[in-house]
Coordinates of C-alpha atoms in Angstrom, one line a residue:
Chain A
M7 CA -6.1 -30.9 8.9
T8 CA -7.5 -28.7 6.2
A9 CA -6.0 -25.7 8.0
G10 CA -2.6 -27.3 8.2
V11 CA -2.6 -28.3 4.5
S12 CA -3.9 -24.9 3.4
L13 CA -1.1 -23.1 5.3
V14 CA 1.5 -25.4 3.9
V15 CA 0.2 -25.0 0.3
L16 CA 0.1 -21.2 0.7
L17 CA 3.5 -20.9 2.3
F18 CA 5.1 -23.2 -0.3
L19 CA 3.7 -21.2 -3.2
L20 CA 4.6 -17.8 -1.7
G21 CA 8.0 -19.0 -0.6
S22 CA 8.9 -20.3 -4.1
S23 CA 9.2 -16.7 -5.1
I24 CA 6.3 -16.8 -7.6
A25 CA 4.3 -13.6 -7.8
V26 CA 2.1 -13.2 -4.7
A27 CA -1.0 -12.7 -6.8
A28 CA -0.5 -15.9 -8.6
G29 CA 0.6 -17.7 -5.5
M30 CA -2.6 -16.9 -3.7
G31 CA -4.8 -17.6 -6.7
L32 CA -3.2 -21.0 -7.3
A33 CA -3.4 -21.9 -3.6
G34 CA -7.1 -21.3 -4.1
V35 CA -7.2 -23.6 -7.2
V36 CA -5.3 -26.4 -5.3
L37 CA -7.4 -26.2 -2.2
N38 CA -10.5 -26.3 -4.3
Q39 CA -9.3 -29.4 -6.1
L40 CA -8.4 -31.1 -2.8
Y41 CA -11.4 -30.3 -0.6
S42 CA -14.4 -29.3 -2.7
T43 CA -16.5 -31.0 -5.3
M44 CA -17.7 -27.6 -6.7
P45 CA -15.7 -26.3 -9.6
M46 CA -15.2 -22.8 -8.0
S47 CA -12.7 -21.7 -10.6
R48 CA -15.6 -20.7 -12.8
I49 CA -16.3 -17.8 -10.5
A50 CA -12.9 -16.3 -11.2
G51 CA -14.2 -14.0 -14.0
E52 CA -17.3 -12.7 -12.2
L53 CA -15.4 -12.3 -8.9
T54 CA -12.6 -10.3 -10.5
W55 CA -15.0 -8.0 -12.3
S56 CA -17.2 -7.4 -9.2
T57 CA -14.3 -6.8 -6.8
T58 CA -12.2 -4.6 -9.1
S59 CA -15.2 -2.5 -10.1
N60 CA -16.1 -2.0 -6.5
F61 CA -16.5 1.7 -5.8
I62 CA -15.0 1.4 -2.3
L63 CA -11.8 0.0 -3.7
T64 CA -11.3 3.1 -6.0
A65 CA -10.1 4.7 -2.8
I66 CA -6.8 2.8 -3.4
P67 CA -5.9 4.4 -6.7
F68 CA -7.3 7.8 -5.4
Y69 CA -5.0 7.8 -2.4
I70 CA -2.1 6.6 -4.4
M71 CA -2.7 9.4 -7.0
F72 CA -3.1 11.9 -4.1
G73 CA 0.3 10.9 -2.9
E74 CA 1.9 11.0 -6.3
I75 CA 0.7 14.5 -6.8
L76 CA 1.8 15.7 -3.4
L77 CA 5.2 14.2 -4.1
R78 CA 5.6 16.4 -7.1
S79 CA 4.1 19.5 -5.6
G80 CA 7.1 20.5 -3.4
T81 CA 5.0 20.8 -0.2
A82 CA 7.2 18.5 1.8
E83 CA 10.4 20.6 1.8
R84 CA 8.7 23.7 3.0
M85 CA 6.7 21.9 5.6
Y86 CA 9.9 20.4 6.9
A87 CA 11.7 23.7 7.2
A88 CA 8.8 25.1 9.1
L89 CA 8.7 22.2 11.5
V90 CA 12.4 22.5 12.2
Q91 CA 11.7 26.0 13.6
W92 CA 9.0 24.6 15.9
F93 CA 10.5 21.4 17.3
S94 CA 14.3 21.4 17.1
W95 CA 14.8 23.1 20.5
L96 CA 14.1 19.7 22.1
P97 CA 17.1 17.5 23.0
G98 CA 17.6 15.5 19.8
G99 CA 16.9 18.5 17.7
L100 CA 16.0 17.8 14.1
M101 CA 15.0 14.2 14.9
H102 CA 11.8 15.5 16.5
S103 CA 11.1 17.5 13.3
N104 CA 11.7 14.2 11.3
I105 CA 9.0 12.5 13.4
G106 CA 6.7 15.5 13.3
A107 CA 7.0 15.9 9.5
C108 CA 6.4 12.2 9.0
A109 CA 3.3 12.3 11.2
L110 CA 2.0 15.4 9.3
F111 CA 2.8 14.0 5.9
G112 CA 1.4 10.6 7.0
S113 CA -1.8 12.3 7.8
V114 CA -2.3 13.3 4.2
S115 CA -0.6 10.2 2.6
G116 CA -1.9 6.7 2.9
S117 CA 1.4 5.0 2.4
S118 CA 4.4 4.4 4.7
V119 CA 6.9 4.0 1.9
A120 CA 5.9 7.3 0.3
T121 CA 6.1 9.0 3.7
A122 CA 9.5 7.7 4.6
A123 CA 10.8 8.4 1.1
T124 CA 9.5 11.9 0.9
I125 CA 10.6 13.1 4.4
G126 CA 13.8 11.0 4.1
V127 CA 14.9 12.8 0.9
V128 CA 14.2 16.2 2.5
A129 CA 15.9 15.5 5.8
M130 CA 18.9 13.5 4.7
G131 CA 20.8 16.6 3.7
E132 CA 20.8 17.8 7.3
I133 CA 22.5 14.8 8.8
D134 CA 26.1 15.9 8.3
K135 CA 25.5 19.6 9.0
H136 CA 24.6 19.0 12.7
N137 CA 26.7 16.1 13.9
Y138 CA 23.9 13.7 14.9
N139 CA 24.2 10.1 15.9
E140 CA 23.6 8.8 12.4
P141 CA 21.9 5.5 13.1
L142 CA 19.4 7.2 15.4
F143 CA 18.7 9.9 12.9
L144 CA 18.0 7.3 10.2
G145 CA 15.9 5.4 12.7
T146 CA 13.6 8.4 13.2
L147 CA 13.0 8.5 9.5
A148 CA 12.3 4.8 9.0
A149 CA 10.1 4.6 12.0
G150 CA 8.4 8.0 11.5
G151 CA 7.5 6.9 8.0
T152 CA 5.5 4.0 9.2
L153 CA 3.0 6.5 10.7
G154 CA 1.8 6.9 7.2
I155 CA -0.5 3.9 7.4
L156 CA -1.7 4.4 11.0
I157 CA -2.7 8.0 10.8
P158 CA -5.7 8.3 8.4
P159 CA -6.1 8.1 5.5
S160 CA -4.5 4.7 5.1
I161 CA -4.4 2.4 2.1
N162 CA -3.9 -0.6 4.3
M163 CA -7.0 0.2 6.4
I164 CA -9.0 0.4 3.2
I165 CA -7.8 -3.0 2.1
Y166 CA -8.5 -4.4 5.5
G167 CA -11.9 -2.8 5.6
V168 CA -12.9 -4.2 2.2
M169 CA -11.6 -7.7 2.8
T170 CA -13.2 -8.0 6.2
D171 CA -16.4 -5.9 5.6
T172 CA -15.4 -3.4 8.3
S173 CA -16.3 0.2 8.1
V174 CA -13.4 2.3 6.8
P175 CA -14.5 5.6 8.5
K176 CA -14.6 3.7 11.8
L177 CA -11.1 2.4 11.2
Y178 CA -10.0 6.0 10.4
L179 CA -11.6 7.3 13.6
A180 CA -9.9 4.5 15.5
G181 CA -6.5 5.3 14.0
F182 CA -6.2 8.9 15.2
L183 CA -5.5 8.5 18.9
P184 CA -3.0 5.6 18.6
G185 CA -1.4 7.6 15.8
A186 CA -1.0 10.6 18.1
I187 CA 0.2 8.5 21.0
L188 CA 2.7 6.7 18.9
T189 CA 4.1 10.0 17.5
V190 CA 4.7 11.1 21.1
L191 CA 6.2 7.7 22.0
F192 CA 8.6 8.0 19.0
S193 CA 9.6 11.6 20.1
L194 CA 10.0 10.4 23.7
T195 CA 12.3 7.6 22.5
V196 CA 14.6 10.3 20.9
L197 CA 14.3 12.5 24.0
V198 CA 15.3 9.6 26.4
A199 CA 18.2 8.6 24.1
C200 CA 19.5 12.1 23.9
V201 CA 19.2 12.9 27.5
W202 CA 21.0 9.6 28.3
K203 CA 23.7 10.3 25.6
P204 CA 23.8 14.1 25.0
Q205 CA 26.4 13.7 22.2
W206 CA 23.8 11.9 20.1
G207 CA 21.7 15.0 19.9
G208 CA 23.9 17.0 17.6
N209 CA 24.5 20.7 17.6
K210 CA 21.9 23.2 18.7
I211 CA 19.9 24.7 15.9
E212 CA 19.0 28.4 15.9
T213 CA 15.3 28.9 16.2
N214 CA 13.3 32.1 17.0
W215 CA 9.7 33.1 17.2
E216 CA 10.0 35.4 14.2
M217 CA 10.9 32.6 11.9
R218 CA 8.3 30.3 13.5
I219 CA 5.6 32.7 12.7
K220 CA 7.0 33.5 9.3
L221 CA 7.1 29.9 8.2
L222 CA 3.8 29.0 9.6
P223 CA 2.0 29.4 6.2
D224 CA 4.1 26.5 4.9
L225 CA 2.4 24.2 7.3
L226 CA -0.9 25.2 5.9
P227 CA -1.3 23.2 2.7
P228 CA -1.0 19.8 4.3
L229 CA -3.1 20.9 7.3
V230 CA -5.9 22.3 5.1
L231 CA -5.9 19.1 2.9
L232 CA -6.0 17.0 6.0
L233 CA -8.9 19.0 7.4
I234 CA -10.8 18.8 4.1
V235 CA -10.3 15.1 3.6
I236 CA -10.8 13.9 7.1
G237 CA -13.4 16.6 7.9
A238 CA -15.5 15.6 5.0
I239 CA -15.6 12.0 6.1
F240 CA -16.4 12.7 9.7
L241 CA -19.0 15.3 9.0
G242 CA -20.7 12.8 6.7
I243 CA -20.3 15.0 3.7
A244 CA -18.3 12.4 1.8
T245 CA -17.4 8.8 2.1
A246 CA -13.8 7.7 2.6
T247 CA -13.5 7.1 -1.1
E248 CA -15.1 10.4 -2.1
A249 CA -12.9 12.2 0.3
A250 CA -9.8 10.8 -1.5
A251 CA -11.2 12.3 -4.8
V252 CA -11.5 15.6 -3.0
G253 CA -7.9 15.2 -1.9
I254 CA -6.8 14.8 -5.5
V255 CA -8.4 17.9 -6.6
G256 CA -7.1 19.8 -3.6
A257 CA -3.5 18.5 -4.2
L258 CA -3.8 19.6 -7.9
A259 CA -4.9 23.0 -6.7
I260 CA -1.8 23.3 -4.5
T261 CA 0.4 22.1 -7.3
A262 CA -1.1 24.6 -9.7
Q263 CA -0.7 27.4 -7.2
R264 CA 3.0 26.5 -6.9
G265 CA 3.2 26.6 -10.7
R266 CA 4.2 22.9 -10.9
L267 CA 1.2 21.7 -12.9
S268 CA 2.1 20.5 -16.4
W269 CA 1.0 17.8 -18.9
R270 CA 4.3 16.0 -18.3
M271 CA 3.7 16.0 -14.5
L272 CA 0.1 14.8 -15.0
R273 CA 1.2 12.0 -17.3
D274 CA 3.8 10.8 -14.8
V275 CA 1.2 10.9 -12.1
C276 CA -1.2 8.8 -14.1
E277 CA 1.3 6.2 -15.1
G278 CA 2.8 5.9 -11.6
T279 CA -0.7 5.6 -10.1
V280 CA -1.9 2.9 -12.4
R281 CA 1.3 0.9 -12.1
T282 CA 1.2 0.9 -8.3
T283 CA -2.6 0.3 -8.2
A284 CA -2.3 -2.7 -10.6
M285 CA 0.3 -4.2 -8.3
V286 CA -2.0 -4.0 -5.3
V287 CA -5.1 -5.0 -7.3
A288 CA -3.4 -8.1 -8.8
I289 CA -2.7 -9.3 -5.2
L290 CA -6.3 -8.5 -4.2
V291 CA -7.7 -10.5 -7.2
G292 CA -5.7 -13.6 -5.9
A293 CA -6.7 -12.9 -2.3
F294 CA -10.4 -12.5 -3.0
F295 CA -10.4 -15.8 -5.0
L296 CA -8.5 -17.6 -2.2
N297 CA -10.9 -16.0 0.3
V298 CA -14.0 -17.5 -1.4
I299 CA -12.4 -20.9 -1.6
I300 CA -11.4 -20.8 2.1
Q301 CA -15.0 -20.1 2.9
T302 CA -16.5 -22.8 0.8
I303 CA -14.2 -25.5 2.2
G304 CA -15.1 -24.5 5.7
L305 CA -11.7 -23.5 6.8
T306 CA -12.9 -20.8 9.2
Q307 CA -15.2 -23.2 11.1
Q308 CA -12.3 -25.6 11.3
L309 CA -10.2 -23.0 12.9
S310 CA -12.7 -22.1 15.5
K311 CA -13.2 -25.8 16.3
L312 CA -9.5 -26.0 16.7
I313 CA -9.5 -23.1 19.2
S314 CA -12.3 -24.7 21.2
A315 CA -10.7 -28.2 21.0
Y316 CA -7.5 -26.8 22.6
Q317 CA -9.6 -24.6 24.9
M318 CA -7.6 -21.6 23.9
T319 CA -8.5 -18.4 25.7
P320 CA -8.8 -15.2 23.8
V321 CA -5.6 -14.0 25.3
Q322 CA -3.8 -17.0 24.0
V323 CA -5.2 -16.5 20.5
L324 CA -4.1 -12.9 20.7
W325 CA -0.5 -13.9 21.6
A326 CA -0.5 -16.5 18.9
V327 CA -1.5 -13.9 16.3
I328 CA 1.0 -11.3 17.5
I329 CA 3.8 -13.8 17.5
L330 CA 2.8 -15.0 14.0
Y331 CA 3.0 -11.5 12.6
L332 CA 6.3 -10.7 14.4
V333 CA 7.8 -13.8 12.8
L334 CA 6.3 -13.4 9.3
G335 CA 7.2 -9.7 9.4
T336 CA 10.9 -10.5 9.5
F337 CA 11.0 -12.0 6.1
M338 CA 7.8 -11.2 4.2
E339 CA 7.0 -8.2 2.2
E340 CA 4.5 -6.3 4.3
L341 CA 1.6 -5.7 1.9
S342 CA 1.6 -9.3 0.8
M343 CA 1.9 -10.4 4.4
M344 CA -1.2 -8.4 5.3
I345 CA -3.4 -9.4 2.4
S346 CA -2.5 -13.1 2.4
T347 CA -3.2 -13.5 6.2
I348 CA -6.3 -11.4 6.7
P349 CA -8.7 -14.1 5.5
I350 CA -7.4 -16.4 8.2
T351 CA -6.5 -14.3 11.2
T352 CA -9.5 -11.9 11.1
P353 CA -12.2 -14.6 11.5
L354 CA -10.0 -16.2 14.2
M355 CA -9.8 -13.0 16.2
V356 CA -13.4 -12.2 15.8
Q357 CA -14.4 -15.7 16.9
A358 CA -12.2 -15.2 19.9
G359 CA -14.3 -12.1 20.7
Y360 CA -12.2 -9.2 19.5
D361 CA -13.7 -6.2 17.8
P362 CA -12.8 -6.2 14.0
V363 CA -12.0 -2.4 14.2
W364 CA -9.7 -2.9 17.1
Y365 CA -8.0 -5.8 15.4
G366 CA -7.6 -3.7 12.3
I367 CA -5.6 -1.2 14.3
L368 CA -3.6 -3.9 16.0
L369 CA -2.8 -5.4 12.5
V370 CA -1.6 -2.0 11.2
L371 CA 0.7 -1.6 14.2
L372 CA 2.1 -5.1 13.6
I373 CA 2.7 -4.2 10.0
Q374 CA 4.5 -1.0 11.0
T375 CA 6.7 -3.1 13.3
A376 CA 7.4 -5.5 10.4
M377 CA 8.4 -2.5 8.2
I378 CA 11.3 -1.6 10.4
S379 CA 12.3 -5.1 11.5
P380 CA 15.3 -6.7 9.8
P381 CA 16.1 -8.5 7.7
F382 CA 13.1 -7.6 5.5
G383 CA 11.7 -4.2 6.4
I384 CA 10.7 -2.1 3.5
N385 CA 11.3 1.3 5.3
L386 CA 14.8 0.2 6.3
F387 CA 15.5 -0.3 2.6
V388 CA 14.0 3.0 1.6
I389 CA 16.0 5.0 4.2
H390 CA 19.2 3.1 3.4
G391 CA 18.6 3.8 -0.3
I392 CA 18.2 7.5 0.3
R393 CA 21.3 7.6 2.5
G394 CA 23.4 6.0 -0.3
R395 CA 26.4 5.2 1.9
G396 CA 27.3 3.1 4.9
T397 CA 25.6 -0.2 5.7
L398 CA 22.0 -1.3 6.1
S399 CA 22.8 -2.4 9.7
D400 CA 23.2 1.3 10.7
V401 CA 19.5 1.8 9.8
E402 CA 18.5 -1.4 11.5
K403 CA 20.4 -0.4 14.7
G404 CA 18.8 3.1 14.7
S405 CA 15.4 1.6 14.2
A406 CA 15.6 -0.8 17.1
P407 CA 14.6 1.7 19.8
F408 CA 11.5 2.5 17.7
V409 CA 10.6 -1.2 17.4
I410 CA 10.5 -1.1 21.2
A411 CA 8.2 2.0 21.1
L412 CA 5.9 0.1 18.7
L413 CA 5.8 -3.0 20.9
T414 CA 4.9 -0.7 23.8
M415 CA 2.1 0.8 21.8
I416 CA 0.9 -2.7 20.9
A417 CA 0.9 -3.7 24.6
M418 CA -0.9 -0.4 25.4
I419 CA -3.8 -1.1 23.1
C420 CA -4.1 -4.7 24.3
V421 CA -4.2 -3.6 27.9
W422 CA -6.4 -0.5 27.2
P423 CA -8.5 -1.3 24.1
D424 CA -10.3 2.0 24.7
I425 CA -7.3 3.9 23.2
V426 CA -8.6 2.5 19.9
M427 CA -12.3 2.2 20.6
V428 CA -13.1 5.5 22.4
A429 CA -13.3 7.6 19.3
V430 CA -15.4 5.0 17.5
R431 CA -17.9 5.1 20.4
W432 CA -18.0 8.8 20.6
F433 CA -18.3 9.7 17.0
G434 CA -19.0 6.4 15.2
Chain B
M21 CA 10.4 -10.4 -31.3
K22 CA 12.2 -7.5 -29.7
R23 CA 10.2 -5.2 -31.9
L24 CA 7.0 -6.9 -30.9
Q25 CA 7.9 -6.2 -27.3
A26 CA 8.7 -2.6 -28.0
V27 CA 5.3 -2.2 -29.5
A28 CA 3.7 -4.0 -26.6
G29 CA 5.6 -1.7 -24.2
Q30 CA 4.2 1.4 -26.0
I31 CA 0.7 0.0 -25.9
S32 CA 0.9 -0.8 -22.2
R33 CA 2.3 2.6 -21.5
V34 CA -0.6 4.3 -23.3
G35 CA -2.9 1.9 -21.5
A36 CA -1.6 3.0 -18.1
I37 CA -1.7 6.7 -18.9
V38 CA -5.2 6.5 -20.3
G39 CA -6.3 4.4 -17.3
G40 CA -4.8 7.0 -15.0
A41 CA -6.5 9.8 -16.8
M42 CA -9.8 7.9 -16.4
L43 CA -9.2 7.8 -12.7
L44 CA -8.4 11.5 -12.6
V45 CA -11.6 12.4 -14.5
A46 CA -13.5 10.1 -12.1
S47 CA -12.2 12.0 -9.1
I48 CA -13.1 15.3 -10.6
L49 CA -16.6 14.0 -11.4
I50 CA -17.0 12.9 -7.8
C51 CA -16.0 16.3 -6.5
I52 CA -18.6 18.0 -8.8
D53 CA -21.1 15.5 -7.6
I54 CA -20.4 16.2 -3.9
T55 CA -20.5 20.0 -4.5
L56 CA -23.9 19.8 -6.3
R57 CA -25.3 17.5 -3.7
Y58 CA -24.5 19.9 -0.9
T59 CA -25.3 23.2 -2.6
V60 CA -28.3 22.6 -4.8
S61 CA -29.2 19.0 -3.7
I62 CA -28.9 17.6 -7.1
T63 CA -26.9 14.5 -7.7
L64 CA -25.3 13.7 -11.0
G65 CA -25.6 10.0 -10.3
G66 CA -23.3 7.4 -11.6
A67 CA -20.0 9.1 -10.6
D68 CA -19.3 6.3 -8.2
E69 CA -20.3 3.6 -10.7
L70 CA -18.0 5.2 -13.4
S71 CA -15.1 5.3 -10.9
G72 CA -15.6 1.6 -10.3
Y73 CA -15.3 0.9 -14.0
A74 CA -12.3 3.2 -14.2
L75 CA -10.6 1.1 -11.5
A76 CA -11.4 -2.2 -13.1
I77 CA -10.2 -1.1 -16.6
S78 CA -7.1 0.8 -15.4
S79 CA -5.9 -2.0 -13.2
A80 CA -6.5 -4.7 -16.0
W81 CA -4.3 -2.5 -18.3
G82 CA -1.9 -1.7 -15.5
F83 CA -1.1 -5.4 -14.9
S84 CA 1.0 -5.2 -18.1
S85 CA 2.7 -2.0 -17.1
A86 CA 3.6 -3.6 -13.7
L87 CA 4.8 -6.7 -15.5
L88 CA 7.2 -4.8 -17.8
S89 CA 8.6 -2.9 -14.9
R90 CA 8.9 -6.1 -12.9
S91 CA 6.8 -4.6 -10.1
H92 CA 4.5 -7.5 -9.3
I93 CA 5.5 -8.4 -5.8
R94 CA 7.3 -11.6 -5.2
I95 CA 8.6 -12.9 -1.8
D96 CA 12.3 -13.4 -2.6
T97 CA 13.5 -14.7 0.8
V98 CA 14.4 -18.1 -0.7
Y99 CA 15.2 -16.6 -4.2
V100 CA 18.1 -14.4 -2.9
R101 CA 19.6 -17.4 -1.1
I102 CA 19.9 -19.5 -4.2
K103 CA 23.5 -19.2 -5.4
S104 CA 23.0 -20.9 -8.8
I105 CA 22.2 -18.4 -11.5
G106 CA 20.5 -21.1 -13.5
G107 CA 18.3 -21.9 -10.5
R108 CA 17.2 -18.3 -10.1
A109 CA 16.5 -18.1 -13.8
M110 CA 14.3 -21.3 -13.5
L111 CA 12.4 -19.7 -10.6
D112 CA 11.8 -16.5 -12.7
L113 CA 10.4 -18.7 -15.5
I114 CA 8.2 -20.6 -13.1
S115 CA 7.0 -17.4 -11.5
L116 CA 6.0 -15.9 -14.9
G117 CA 4.4 -19.3 -15.9
T118 CA 2.2 -19.4 -12.8
L119 CA 1.2 -15.7 -13.2
L120 CA 0.2 -16.6 -16.8
G121 CA -1.6 -19.7 -15.6
F122 CA -3.7 -17.9 -12.9
F123 CA -4.5 -14.8 -15.0
G124 CA -5.1 -17.0 -18.0
M125 CA -7.8 -18.7 -16.0
V126 CA -9.2 -15.4 -14.8
T127 CA -9.2 -14.1 -18.4
W128 CA -10.8 -17.3 -19.7
Y129 CA -13.8 -16.9 -17.3
A130 CA -13.8 -13.2 -17.8
W131 CA -14.8 -13.8 -21.4
G132 CA -17.9 -15.6 -20.1
V133 CA -18.8 -12.4 -18.1
V134 CA -18.5 -10.2 -21.2
W135 CA -20.3 -12.7 -23.4
Q136 CA -23.1 -13.0 -21.0
S137 CA -23.5 -9.2 -20.8
W138 CA -23.5 -9.0 -24.6
V139 CA -26.1 -11.7 -25.3
S140 CA -28.5 -10.7 -22.6
D141 CA -27.8 -6.9 -23.3
S142 CA -27.2 -6.3 -19.5
H143 CA -27.5 -2.8 -18.1
S144 CA -26.3 -1.7 -14.7
L145 CA -29.0 -1.4 -12.0
S146 CA -28.5 2.3 -11.5
A147 CA -29.7 5.7 -12.7
I148 CA -27.4 5.7 -15.7
E149 CA -28.2 2.1 -16.8
A150 CA -24.8 1.7 -18.4
P151 CA -24.6 -1.1 -21.0
L152 CA -22.2 -3.4 -19.1
V153 CA -20.6 -4.7 -22.2
I154 CA -18.7 -1.5 -22.8
P155 CA -16.7 -1.3 -19.5
Q156 CA -16.5 -5.1 -19.3
G157 CA -15.2 -5.2 -22.9
L158 CA -12.4 -2.7 -22.2
W159 CA -11.6 -4.5 -19.0
F160 CA -11.4 -7.9 -20.8
A161 CA -9.2 -6.3 -23.5
G162 CA -6.8 -5.2 -20.8
L163 CA -6.7 -8.7 -19.3
L164 CA -6.2 -10.3 -22.7
F165 CA -3.4 -8.0 -23.5
F166 CA -1.8 -8.9 -20.2
V167 CA -2.0 -12.6 -21.0
A168 CA -0.6 -12.1 -24.5
L169 CA 2.3 -10.0 -23.1
S170 CA 3.0 -12.6 -20.4
L171 CA 3.2 -15.2 -23.1
L172 CA 5.5 -13.1 -25.2
L173 CA 7.8 -12.5 -22.2
L174 CA 7.7 -16.2 -21.3
V175 CA 8.8 -17.2 -24.8
R176 CA 11.5 -14.6 -24.8
G177 CA 12.6 -15.8 -21.3
L178 CA 12.7 -19.4 -22.4
L179 CA 14.8 -18.5 -25.5
A180 CA 17.2 -16.6 -23.3
F181 CA 17.4 -19.5 -20.9
I182 CA 18.2 -21.9 -23.7
A183 CA 20.8 -19.6 -25.1
G184 CA 22.3 -19.3 -21.6
D185 CA 21.8 -15.5 -21.7
Y186 CA 20.9 -15.2 -18.0
N187 CA 21.5 -11.5 -17.7
G188 CA 19.1 -11.0 -20.6
L189 CA 16.6 -13.2 -18.8
F190 CA 16.9 -11.3 -15.5
A191 CA 16.5 -7.9 -17.3
L192 CA 13.2 -9.3 -18.8
I193 CA 11.6 -11.1 -16.0
G194 CA 14.0 -11.3 -13.0
S195 CA 12.8 -10.6 -9.4
K196 CA 13.5 -7.0 -8.6
S197 CA 15.2 -6.7 -5.2
A198 CA 13.4 -4.7 -2.5
L199 CA 16.3 -2.3 -2.5
A200 CA 16.0 -1.6 -6.2
E201 CA 12.3 -1.1 -5.6
A202 CA 13.1 1.4 -2.8
E203 CA 15.6 3.2 -5.1
E204 CA 12.9 3.8 -7.7
E205 CA 10.6 5.3 -5.1
I206 CA 13.4 7.6 -4.0
A207 CA 14.2 8.6 -7.5
A208 CA 10.6 9.7 -8.0
V209 CA 10.7 11.9 -4.9
A210 CA 14.1 13.3 -5.7
H211 CA 12.9 14.2 -9.2
G212 CA 9.9 16.1 -7.6
L213 CA 12.2 18.1 -5.3
E214 CA 14.5 19.0 -8.2
Q215 CA 11.5 20.4 -10.0
E216 CA 10.8 22.4 -6.9
K217 CA 14.3 24.0 -6.9
K218 CA 14.1 25.1 -10.5
P219 CA 12.9 28.7 -10.7

């Protein structure tokens, strides 16, 4: 009963288009009034201070700032040109470079929108030059962009880690192999499509070894940053949050070396970072408040009773959660979807016996799927916006094969959980 | 009232830039800390604590900046299906009203936190023993400013509503479509690339 009412209250508040932060906070106030005699609202001040001054969460603005600086450093364009030399001999040409560039940029950026936007802007100019099947080309960018949150670092993993008390480095470790496999799956999707319909693959692009070697240094800055940031975490030199700080200084160094460092640029970086951070933190404030209320009214225990009352097997719980996210993902903004549901679905999955690290990766894959599923998929909007012509349905059509690749990946980690867990066991 | 908002806009902009600068300085401090720790085994201590304060303060001040750029996320699945302009305007007012309500409550109880630190002269349990009232005061000021700004926008929105000036209302507090959001992101990237092309 409580669970049903809670869900209705939350969905009503979020559906009525009020700000997600306020919606979750007020859902907490309402549930507290309905089911608890303790005036929990009083903790709102202390809770907000203690969560927003939490050092682990500073990773959020740090990775956002890191991305903002890289965006303005001009690394993406050179990186892309170098990848074109390396990958465009495959059937499907530049589309493989799109995916590769997204994977590489995603490995330094913690955000899918930033990845899709950055590589999208760089790649879009090439679309007319080489006669590609346009929807598929757009699909590679929308889908490739989603790799930003699977391949560490990842802002979404930090939020999940903090909200569920799961180790962020373990989540990062767990994300690598699925990230690599998914990149290959995306590339395979292009390959299969272009072998099946060769006319989709566009004109051949001239590549040679001389150029490949010559442009290799352009791949270095992101690779070096990746090695520093990720290496520092896994060698135990720095925590995930500290590594983000190192990334900022590294990105500043690259920007300075390119001669792009200026007061104006720094000011824009600061303003952009704070605005995006505040948006995320506002939702977190609402979510943490709701989370505490949910715990005090015993919702979690009720859910697990519900599972045992209906004698649901873990596999059934898993199916229910996957279907829930596939449905929510079609119409909800992805970040809000993740933050508002974590307090309910994570205890459910853990109760059913799933590892929280494994579930974190599953959740990220489900969010990636939501990002390219119509009608609401943030990456579809980003790529459509960059293209600036045609219809949104072109991007949706082109992304469809990659939704299948994502669902395949989800099925793979469900059948072989070791894809996620093996790295955690070896290094964790 | 327009002038009041212009001033508020300036303040929130400065707040965001200073907040960002605090985060930038915090990240540099952390790097210095890591370097010292691994070269000469000295730790500055407190770099992580200060970053936490930087996050709390900058996000409290950033709420206003996000409000003015209409960046606070709303789920507009229902909103975009409402044909009536007046209906949408009502939803925008309700949205802002609830935002004000929740953060008004947070700010109300936040005052208790600051007051408690002031009267009991609380210091953090760490090497630097920071007097908590300083970071908490700056944090509270950001929240208070956000609440005041929300109130100002709500009043202006209501006046626009009464006057039937819906376009004015949407420009102030309307829900920004995801597409518009995406376009801003793209503009930022494109701007970066243009800079790159300049000699």
